[in-house]
């Protein structure tokens, strides 16, 4: 049984006020424009789904516990911020589940096109909040939500029951969908993925939609796939990104910055200067195109530790498949050193991608489309520019 937090009258009124203010804040950025979803946000209070959580590092990383009466008001105020709340963090300090940010949840629900009569599969139950919002609007019988974590499913079920909601919750690897209740009108994934899993396509009805956070190592974007009556698939990237944590699946393991990066900072290689600042990858539209142009490449900052002493910090690109690597000094001068090795010249490729991005007029992610070829290849196009990229295996 999860922790039940009974609010006294004063805090209950405060929770209502805070929820209302949050709804207005989300509506002000043109989300929650549909009255039916707004009503769901009013009826399914977020605080019931996050009795204990850690704020993201950019907000101080503080852990707040609503079961502790002394910090209850502080906890309640933090729940009703437009932020993701980390509800579990593993022993490597990596968040494994969270309560997604309200504006992201509103975007997902509205963009999914789910409406009365639809059967919806949510991949990533997490705290159960999104499943609760879906069940409130569409009815518990129409909602199936799966999570790989048995603890998430147990906790979510208890919380939803307290609101009189009983969607079907299943512990399973969502990469495989949930064939038992297929076909679905809508599939919504609240964990990110590198490619659309074939099972999700197979389990969606003609005329249905699949909404995912398509994300590699450089950038991500929400992508909405529409299944035609002839089962053709058309995907459109949306302006928004969701920043979801990666789907943990044995079927499609997420790449960690590999061992290769420690070789990348030590080995001698071809050396030259570069005027491209690694910080260019912080520009989302460039990061999006670079990820398509350098499929499978992993990026990150790496330093050499020699006992207590830290060496210089490098920005590294590595490609586990070709064993190629590049390191770049992170000083602010225009003649940064780049050193590259292996079978590809990753930094040359990144510079070429940067030139292409400028030549194409710095296209935004939502200018790209995605289709699925007969052989299952997932191809991203930039209409009008005669350019296409295959998503990596
Ligand atoms: C961002 S959280 C979901 C937030 C949730 N929708 C909510 O409203 O609280 C992502 C969830 O995806 C789950 N997840 C990760 N890999 C998964 C997989 N292969 N199958 C199903 N769920 C998975 C995690 O356990 C985590 O609970």
Short mmCIF file of C-alpha atoms and ligand atoms in Angstrom, two decimals:
data_model
loop_
_atom_site.label_atom_id
_atom_site.label_comp_id
_atom_site.label_asym_id
_atom_site.label_seq_id
_atom_site.Cartn_x
_atom_site.Cartn_y
_atom_site.Cartn_z
CA UNK A 1 0.00 0.00 0.00
CA UNK A 2 1.40 3.41 -0.92
CA UNK A 3 1.59 6.25 1.55
CA UNK A 4 -1.76 7.91 2.00
CA UNK A 5 -1.43 11.60 2.75
CA UNK A 6 -4.53 13.10 4.35
CA UNK A 7 -4.56 16.87 3.86
CA UNK A 8 -6.31 18.99 6.47
CA UNK A 9 -8.94 21.51 5.29
CA UNK A 10 -6.45 24.36 4.93
CA UNK A 11 -4.03 22.31 2.82
CA UNK A 12 -6.87 20.86 0.77
CA UNK A 13 -7.98 24.39 -0.13
CA UNK A 14 -4.35 25.29 -0.86
CA UNK A 15 -4.01 22.22 -3.14
CA UNK A 16 -7.11 23.33 -5.10
CA UNK A 17 -5.74 26.87 -5.46
CA UNK A 18 -2.30 25.65 -6.52
CA UNK A 19 -3.78 23.19 -9.03
CA UNK A 20 -5.96 25.93 -10.48
CA UNK A 21 -2.98 28.30 -10.80
CA UNK A 22 -0.94 25.54 -12.48
CA UNK A 23 -3.74 24.87 -14.98
CA UNK A 24 -3.84 28.60 -15.82
CA UNK A 25 -0.04 28.63 -16.22
CA UNK A 26 -0.15 25.65 -18.60
CA UNK A 27 -3.07 27.19 -20.50
CA UNK A 28 -1.10 30.45 -20.85
CA UNK A 29 1.46 28.62 -23.01
CA UNK A 30 -1.41 27.44 -25.21
CA UNK A 31 -1.59 23.91 -23.79
CA UNK A 32 -4.76 22.57 -22.17
CA UNK A 33 -6.85 24.35 -24.73
CA UNK A 34 -9.45 21.57 -24.72
CA UNK A 35 -12.07 21.88 -21.94
CA UNK A 36 -12.28 18.07 -21.55
CA UNK A 37 -8.57 17.77 -20.66
CA UNK A 38 -8.78 20.81 -18.44
CA UNK A 39 -11.61 19.14 -16.52
CA UNK A 40 -9.43 16.03 -16.12
CA UNK A 41 -6.58 18.13 -14.69
CA UNK A 42 -9.03 19.64 -12.19
CA UNK A 43 -10.41 16.24 -11.13
CA UNK A 44 -7.16 14.25 -10.89
CA UNK A 45 -4.94 16.16 -8.44
CA UNK A 46 -1.23 15.71 -9.05
CA UNK A 47 -0.29 15.60 -5.37
CA UNK A 48 -1.95 12.19 -4.95
CA UNK A 49 0.61 10.74 -7.38
CA UNK A 50 3.84 12.12 -5.93
CA UNK A 51 3.92 11.57 -2.15
CA UNK A 52 7.72 11.77 -2.22
CA UNK A 53 10.03 13.08 -4.96
CA UNK A 54 13.28 14.78 -5.83
CA UNK A 55 13.33 18.01 -7.79
CA UNK A 56 15.52 18.07 -10.92
CA UNK A 57 19.11 19.35 -10.38
CA UNK A 58 18.35 22.70 -12.08
CA UNK A 59 15.79 23.34 -9.31
CA UNK A 60 18.15 22.40 -6.51
CA UNK A 61 17.79 18.62 -6.45
CA UNK A 62 15.97 18.71 -3.10
CA UNK A 63 13.98 15.68 -1.92
CA UNK A 64 10.52 16.48 -0.53
CA UNK A 65 8.38 14.09 1.47
CA UNK A 66 4.67 14.79 1.89
CA UNK A 67 4.34 12.11 4.56
CA UNK A 68 6.38 14.34 6.86
CA UNK A 69 3.89 16.83 8.36
CA UNK A 70 6.65 19.40 8.96
CA UNK A 71 7.44 19.74 5.24
CA UNK A 72 3.95 19.08 3.89
CA UNK A 73 3.12 22.61 2.74
CA UNK A 74 6.53 23.00 1.08
CA UNK A 75 6.04 19.61 -0.62
CA UNK A 76 2.55 20.60 -1.82
CA UNK A 77 3.79 23.86 -3.34
CA UNK A 78 6.58 21.99 -5.14
CA UNK A 79 4.13 19.40 -6.55
CA UNK A 80 2.16 22.13 -8.30
CA UNK A 81 5.10 23.55 -10.25
CA UNK A 82 5.28 22.98 -13.98
CA UNK A 83 8.24 20.61 -13.56
CA UNK A 84 8.98 16.90 -13.77
CA UNK A 85 9.21 15.29 -10.31
CA UNK A 86 11.73 12.46 -9.99
CA UNK A 87 9.99 9.74 -8.02
CA UNK A 88 12.73 7.10 -8.10
CA UNK A 89 16.49 7.30 -8.61
CA UNK A 90 18.68 4.19 -8.88
CA UNK A 91 21.99 3.52 -7.11
CA UNK A 92 23.92 5.00 -10.07
CA UNK A 93 22.02 8.26 -9.51
CA UNK A 94 19.96 7.82 -12.67
CA UNK A 95 16.23 8.65 -12.42
CA UNK A 96 14.14 5.58 -13.31
CA UNK A 97 10.65 7.02 -13.00
CA UNK A 98 9.00 10.39 -12.62
CA UNK A 99 5.80 12.36 -12.69
CA UNK A 100 6.06 14.16 -16.04
CA UNK A 101 5.88 17.96 -16.25
CA UNK A 102 2.25 19.15 -16.51
CA UNK A 103 2.75 21.11 -19.75
CA UNK A 104 4.35 18.01 -21.31
CA UNK A 105 1.46 15.82 -20.17
CA UNK A 106 -1.04 18.35 -21.56
CA UNK A 107 0.83 18.41 -24.89
CA UNK A 108 0.87 14.61 -25.06
CA UNK A 109 -2.84 14.27 -24.30
CA UNK A 110 -3.94 16.98 -26.71
CA UNK A 111 -1.57 15.98 -29.52
CA UNK A 112 -2.56 12.30 -29.27
CA UNK A 113 -6.01 13.24 -30.62
CA UNK A 114 -7.56 10.82 -28.09
CA UNK A 115 -11.28 11.37 -27.68
CA UNK A 116 -14.38 9.65 -26.29
CA UNK A 117 -14.76 6.07 -27.50
CA UNK A 118 -11.02 5.55 -28.07
CA UNK A 119 -9.03 2.73 -26.51
CA UNK A 120 -5.62 4.01 -25.42
CA UNK A 121 -2.40 2.20 -24.55
CA UNK A 122 0.01 4.24 -22.45
CA UNK A 123 3.62 2.97 -22.33
CA UNK A 124 5.20 4.12 -19.04
CA UNK A 125 2.67 4.21 -16.19
CA UNK A 126 5.16 5.88 -13.83
CA UNK A 127 3.22 7.49 -11.00
CA UNK A 128 -0.13 6.78 -12.68
CA UNK A 129 -1.03 10.46 -13.10
CA UNK A 130 -1.32 10.42 -16.91
CA UNK A 131 -3.26 7.13 -16.76
CA UNK A 132 -5.59 8.83 -14.25
CA UNK A 133 -6.17 11.82 -16.54
CA UNK A 134 -6.87 9.48 -19.46
CA UNK A 135 -9.21 7.29 -17.39
CA UNK A 136 -11.08 10.32 -16.07
CA UNK A 137 -11.85 11.56 -19.57
CA UNK A 138 -12.23 8.34 -21.56
CA UNK A 139 -13.35 5.88 -18.87
CA UNK A 140 -11.25 3.30 -17.03
CA UNK A 141 -12.33 0.47 -19.36
CA UNK A 142 -10.70 2.24 -22.32
CA UNK A 143 -7.27 2.72 -20.77
CA UNK A 144 -4.41 0.23 -20.61
CA UNK A 145 -1.15 1.44 -19.12
CA UNK A 146 2.05 -0.63 -18.84
CA UNK A 147 5.30 -0.19 -16.97
CA UNK A 148 8.40 -2.33 -16.69
CA UNK A 149 8.52 -1.54 -12.96
CA UNK A 150 6.22 -3.67 -10.79
CA UNK A 151 6.52 -1.11 -7.98
CA UNK A 152 5.26 1.70 -10.24
CA UNK A 153 2.25 -0.38 -11.26
CA UNK A 154 1.36 -1.35 -7.67
CA UNK A 155 1.65 2.24 -6.41
CA UNK A 156 -0.26 3.67 -9.38
CA UNK A 157 -3.09 1.16 -8.91
CA UNK A 158 -3.54 2.15 -5.23
CA UNK A 159 -3.54 5.87 -6.04
CA UNK A 160 -6.00 5.52 -8.91
CA UNK A 161 -8.33 3.33 -6.82
CA UNK A 162 -8.57 6.11 -4.26
CA UNK A 163 -10.00 8.33 -7.01
CA UNK A 164 -12.43 5.61 -8.11
CA UNK A 165 -10.42 4.96 -11.30
CA UNK A 166 -9.43 1.48 -12.44
CA UNK A 167 -7.64 1.45 -15.81
CA UNK A 168 -5.94 -1.84 -16.72
CA UNK A 169 -2.36 -1.65 -15.43
CA UNK A 170 0.16 -4.27 -16.54
CA UNK A 171 3.79 -5.00 -15.64
CA UNK A 172 5.56 -5.70 -18.92
CA UNK A 173 8.25 -4.48 -21.29
CA UNK A 174 6.30 -1.85 -23.18
CA UNK A 175 8.61 -2.18 -26.21
CA UNK A 176 6.41 -5.14 -27.11
CA UNK A 177 3.20 -3.18 -26.49
CA UNK A 178 0.33 -5.15 -24.97
CA UNK A 179 -1.08 -7.48 -27.66
CA UNK A 180 -3.81 -8.87 -25.38
CA UNK A 181 -5.96 -5.73 -25.70
CA UNK A 182 -4.91 -4.65 -29.23
CA UNK A 183 -5.84 -3.01 -31.53
CA UNK A 184 -5.64 0.47 -29.98
CA UNK A 185 -6.91 3.77 -31.32
CA UNK A 186 -4.04 5.64 -29.65
CA UNK A 187 -0.67 4.65 -28.27
CA UNK A 188 1.11 7.22 -26.12
CA UNK A 189 4.65 6.55 -24.87
CA UNK A 190 5.95 8.55 -21.92
CA UNK A 191 9.46 7.07 -22.13
CA UNK A 192 11.70 8.09 -25.04
CA UNK A 193 12.76 5.79 -27.84
CA UNK A 194 15.20 5.88 -30.79
CA UNK A 195 12.82 4.38 -33.32
CA UNK A 196 9.17 3.41 -33.52
CA UNK A 197 8.90 -0.22 -32.26
CA UNK A 198 7.23 -2.50 -34.86
CA UNK A 199 4.86 -3.95 -32.20
CA UNK A 200 3.29 -0.53 -31.62
CA UNK A 201 2.54 -0.21 -35.33
CA UNK A 202 1.04 -3.70 -35.47
CA UNK A 203 -1.17 -2.95 -32.45
CA UNK A 204 -2.65 0.33 -33.78
CA UNK A 205 -5.91 0.37 -35.69
CA UNK A 206 -6.13 2.00 -39.15
CA UNK A 207 -6.97 5.66 -38.53
CA UNK A 208 -5.20 5.50 -35.15
CA UNK A 209 -2.20 7.48 -33.93
CA UNK A 210 1.01 6.77 -32.04
CA UNK A 211 2.69 9.58 -30.13
CA UNK A 212 6.32 9.14 -29.07
CA UNK A 213 9.33 11.12 -27.89
CA UNK A 214 11.85 10.13 -30.58
CA UNK A 215 15.23 10.77 -29.03
CA UNK A 216 18.85 9.93 -29.66
CA UNK A 217 21.94 11.23 -27.91
CA UNK A 218 21.86 14.78 -29.23
CA UNK A 219 18.19 15.80 -29.28
CA UNK A 220 14.62 14.61 -29.25
CA UNK A 221 11.25 15.64 -30.53
CA UNK A 222 7.69 14.46 -30.15
CA UNK A 223 6.57 12.58 -33.25
CA UNK A 224 2.99 11.77 -34.14
CA UNK A 225 2.39 8.80 -36.47
CA UNK A 226 -0.92 8.37 -38.24
CA UNK A 227 -1.87 4.94 -39.57
CA UNK A 228 -3.77 5.08 -42.86
CA UNK A 229 -6.67 2.82 -43.84
CA UNK A 230 -4.20 0.93 -46.05
CA UNK A 231 -1.81 0.73 -43.01
CA UNK A 232 0.55 3.25 -44.59
CA UNK A 233 2.31 5.30 -41.91
CA UNK A 234 2.89 9.03 -41.92
CA UNK A 235 4.87 10.65 -39.14
CA UNK A 236 5.11 14.36 -38.34
CA UNK A 237 7.52 15.85 -35.82
CA UNK A 238 5.83 18.32 -33.46
CA UNK A 239 7.34 21.62 -32.27
CA UNK A 240 7.56 20.30 -28.71
CA UNK A 241 10.10 18.07 -27.05
CA UNK A 242 9.32 16.01 -23.95
CA UNK A 243 12.70 15.08 -22.47
CA UNK A 244 11.40 11.73 -21.26
CA UNK A 245 13.76 9.21 -19.73
CA UNK A 246 14.71 6.42 -22.16
CA UNK A 247 12.65 3.25 -22.45
CA UNK A 248 14.57 0.53 -20.62
CA UNK A 249 14.20 -2.49 -22.81
CA UNK A 250 16.29 -5.53 -23.53
CA UNK A 251 14.84 -5.26 -27.03
CA UNK A 252 16.45 -1.89 -27.63
CA UNK A 253 19.12 -1.03 -25.05
CA UNK A 254 19.86 2.66 -24.69
CA UNK A 255 23.46 3.52 -25.39
CA UNK A 256 25.56 4.78 -22.53
CA UNK A 257 28.63 6.89 -23.21
CA UNK A 258 30.74 3.83 -23.99
CA UNK A 259 34.13 2.63 -22.83
CA UNK A 260 35.37 4.03 -26.09
CA UNK A 261 35.22 7.53 -24.61
CA UNK A 262 38.05 6.75 -22.19
CA UNK A 263 40.17 5.64 -25.17
CA UNK A 264 39.06 8.75 -27.03
CA UNK A 265 40.64 11.08 -24.49
CA UNK A 266 43.96 9.20 -24.39
CA UNK A 267 44.85 7.99 -27.86
CA UNK A 268 46.93 9.94 -30.34
CA UNK A 269 45.16 10.64 -33.63
CA UNK A 270 44.92 13.10 -36.48
CA UNK A 271 45.11 16.62 -35.13
CA UNK A 272 43.92 19.98 -36.47
CA UNK A 273 42.08 23.07 -35.31
CA UNK A 274 38.36 23.70 -35.61
CA UNK A 275 36.19 26.78 -35.31
CA UNK A 276 33.04 24.76 -34.56
CA UNK A 277 32.14 25.12 -30.89
CA UNK A 278 30.74 21.89 -29.34
CA UNK A 279 28.17 24.18 -27.68
CA UNK A 280 26.54 24.43 -31.13
CA UNK A 281 24.86 21.14 -30.21
CA UNK A 282 22.88 23.03 -27.56
CA UNK A 283 20.87 24.57 -30.39
CA UNK A 284 18.02 22.12 -30.67
CA UNK A 285 17.48 22.43 -34.44
CA UNK A 286 21.17 21.74 -35.13
CA UNK A 287 21.31 18.89 -32.61
CA UNK A 288 18.26 17.34 -34.30
CA UNK A 289 19.85 17.41 -37.76
CA UNK A 290 23.27 16.34 -36.45
CA UNK A 291 21.70 13.29 -34.85
CA UNK A 292 20.25 12.27 -38.20
CA UNK A 293 23.54 12.91 -39.99
CA UNK A 294 25.68 11.00 -37.44
CA UNK A 295 23.44 8.05 -36.53
CA UNK A 296 24.56 6.01 -33.55
CA UNK A 297 27.07 8.61 -32.41
CA UNK A 298 27.26 9.37 -28.70
CA UNK A 299 28.39 12.75 -27.32
CA UNK A 300 29.56 13.88 -23.90
CA UNK A 301 32.16 15.68 -21.82
CA UNK A 302 35.01 13.47 -20.59
CA UNK A 303 38.06 14.14 -18.46
CA UNK A 304 41.04 11.97 -17.51
CA UNK A 305 41.38 11.34 -13.79
CA UNK A 306 44.84 10.54 -12.54
CA UNK A 307 44.36 9.73 -8.85
CA UNK A 308 43.01 12.92 -7.30
CA UNK A 309 44.15 15.02 -10.25
CA UNK A 310 41.78 15.87 -13.05
CA UNK A 311 43.11 16.34 -16.57
CA UNK A 312 41.65 18.74 -19.15
CA UNK A 313 37.98 18.42 -20.07
CA UNK A 314 37.24 17.27 -23.62
CA UNK A 315 34.06 17.10 -25.62
CA UNK A 316 34.00 13.62 -27.17
CA UNK A 317 32.09 12.02 -30.00
CA UNK A 318 32.21 8.24 -30.21
CA UNK A 319 30.63 5.69 -32.51
CA UNK A 320 30.63 2.22 -30.93
CA UNK A 321 29.94 0.46 -34.24
CA UNK A 322 32.87 1.86 -36.23
CA UNK A 323 34.97 2.39 -33.07
CA UNK A 324 35.60 5.94 -34.31
CA UNK A 325 36.17 8.79 -31.89
CA UNK A 326 36.93 12.51 -31.80
CA UNK A 327 37.90 14.77 -28.92
CA UNK A 328 37.82 18.53 -28.86
CA UNK A 329 39.34 20.90 -26.33
CA UNK A 330 36.65 22.88 -24.55
CA UNK A 331 38.43 26.24 -24.30
CA UNK A 332 36.68 29.26 -25.71
CA UNK A 333 39.27 30.21 -28.33
CA UNK A 334 38.39 29.93 -31.99
CA UNK A 335 41.24 27.51 -32.67
CA UNK A 336 40.12 24.57 -30.57
CA UNK A 337 42.12 21.43 -31.14
CA UNK A 338 40.35 18.43 -32.55
CA UNK A 339 41.93 14.97 -32.49
CA UNK A 340 40.22 12.12 -34.33
CA UNK A 341 40.80 8.38 -34.78
CA UNK A 342 39.16 5.13 -35.91
CA UNK A 343 37.42 4.34 -39.18
CA UNK A 344 35.42 7.56 -39.44
CA UNK A 345 36.23 11.22 -38.91
CA UNK A 346 33.34 12.11 -36.62
CA UNK A 347 34.27 15.76 -36.14
CA UNK A 348 34.56 16.28 -39.92
CA UNK A 349 31.08 14.77 -40.20
CA UNK A 350 29.73 17.08 -37.50
CA UNK A 351 31.21 20.13 -39.26
CA UNK A 352 29.64 18.97 -42.54
CA UNK A 353 26.29 18.59 -40.74
CA UNK A 354 26.66 22.13 -39.38
CA UNK A 355 27.32 23.50 -42.89
CA UNK A 356 24.31 21.59 -44.20
CA UNK A 357 22.10 22.89 -41.38
CA UNK A 358 23.08 26.48 -42.27
CA UNK A 359 22.62 25.86 -46.02
CA UNK A 360 19.14 24.41 -45.41
CA UNK A 361 18.12 27.52 -43.45
CA UNK A 362 18.41 26.01 -39.94
CA UNK A 363 15.25 23.88 -40.22
CA UNK A 364 13.24 23.27 -37.06
CA UNK A 365 12.45 19.65 -36.05
CA UNK A 366 8.77 20.13 -36.87
CA UNK A 367 9.68 20.80 -40.52
CA UNK A 368 10.76 17.14 -40.87
CA UNK A 369 8.48 14.18 -41.59
CA UNK A 370 9.00 10.46 -41.10
CA UNK A 371 7.78 7.49 -43.11
CA UNK A 372 8.15 3.73 -42.78
CA UNK A 373 9.29 1.92 -45.93
CA UNK A 374 8.02 -1.55 -46.96
CA UNK A 375 11.17 -3.13 -45.52
CA UNK A 376 10.56 -1.41 -42.15
CA UNK A 377 13.25 1.23 -42.67
CA UNK A 378 12.28 4.44 -40.83
CA UNK A 379 13.15 7.43 -43.00
CA UNK A 380 13.21 11.06 -41.93
CA UNK A 381 12.66 13.58 -44.74
CA UNK A 382 12.98 17.30 -45.02
CA UNK A 383 10.26 18.02 -47.60
CA UNK A 384 11.37 20.42 -50.30
CA UNK A 385 15.06 19.95 -49.60
CA UNK A 386 15.43 16.53 -51.23
CA UNK A 387 17.19 15.17 -48.17
CA UNK A 388 16.46 12.03 -46.20
CA UNK A 389 18.09 10.07 -43.42
CA UNK A 390 17.54 6.52 -42.19
CA UNK A 391 17.11 6.05 -38.44
CA UNK A 392 19.83 3.77 -37.07
CA UNK A 393 19.17 0.12 -36.29
C1 LIG B 1 8.56 9.59 -17.42
S1 LIG B 1 8.05 8.16 -16.58
C2 LIG B 1 6.33 8.10 -16.95
C3 LIG B 1 5.52 9.16 -16.28
C4 LIG B 1 4.07 8.79 -16.20
N1 LIG B 1 3.41 8.78 -17.47
C5 LIG B 1 3.31 9.65 -15.20
O1 LIG B 1 2.29 10.22 -15.51
O2 LIG B 1 3.75 9.71 -14.06
C6 LIG B 1 8.67 6.87 -17.62
C7 LIG B 1 8.24 5.49 -17.18
O3 LIG B 1 8.58 4.57 -18.20
C8 LIG B 1 8.85 3.36 -17.58
N2 LIG B 1 9.58 2.47 -18.51
C9 LIG B 1 10.88 2.50 -18.86
N3 LIG B 1 11.16 1.51 -19.71
C10 LIG B 1 9.99 0.85 -19.91
C11 LIG B 1 9.63 -0.29 -20.71
N4 LIG B 1 10.52 -0.93 -21.45
N5 LIG B 1 8.36 -0.69 -20.68
C12 LIG B 1 7.43 -0.06 -19.92
N6 LIG B 1 7.71 1.02 -19.15
C13 LIG B 1 8.97 1.46 -19.15
C14 LIG B 1 9.66 3.73 -16.37
O4 LIG B 1 9.64 2.69 -15.39
C15 LIG B 1 8.94 5.00 -15.93
O5 LIG B 1 7.99 4.71 -14.94
#
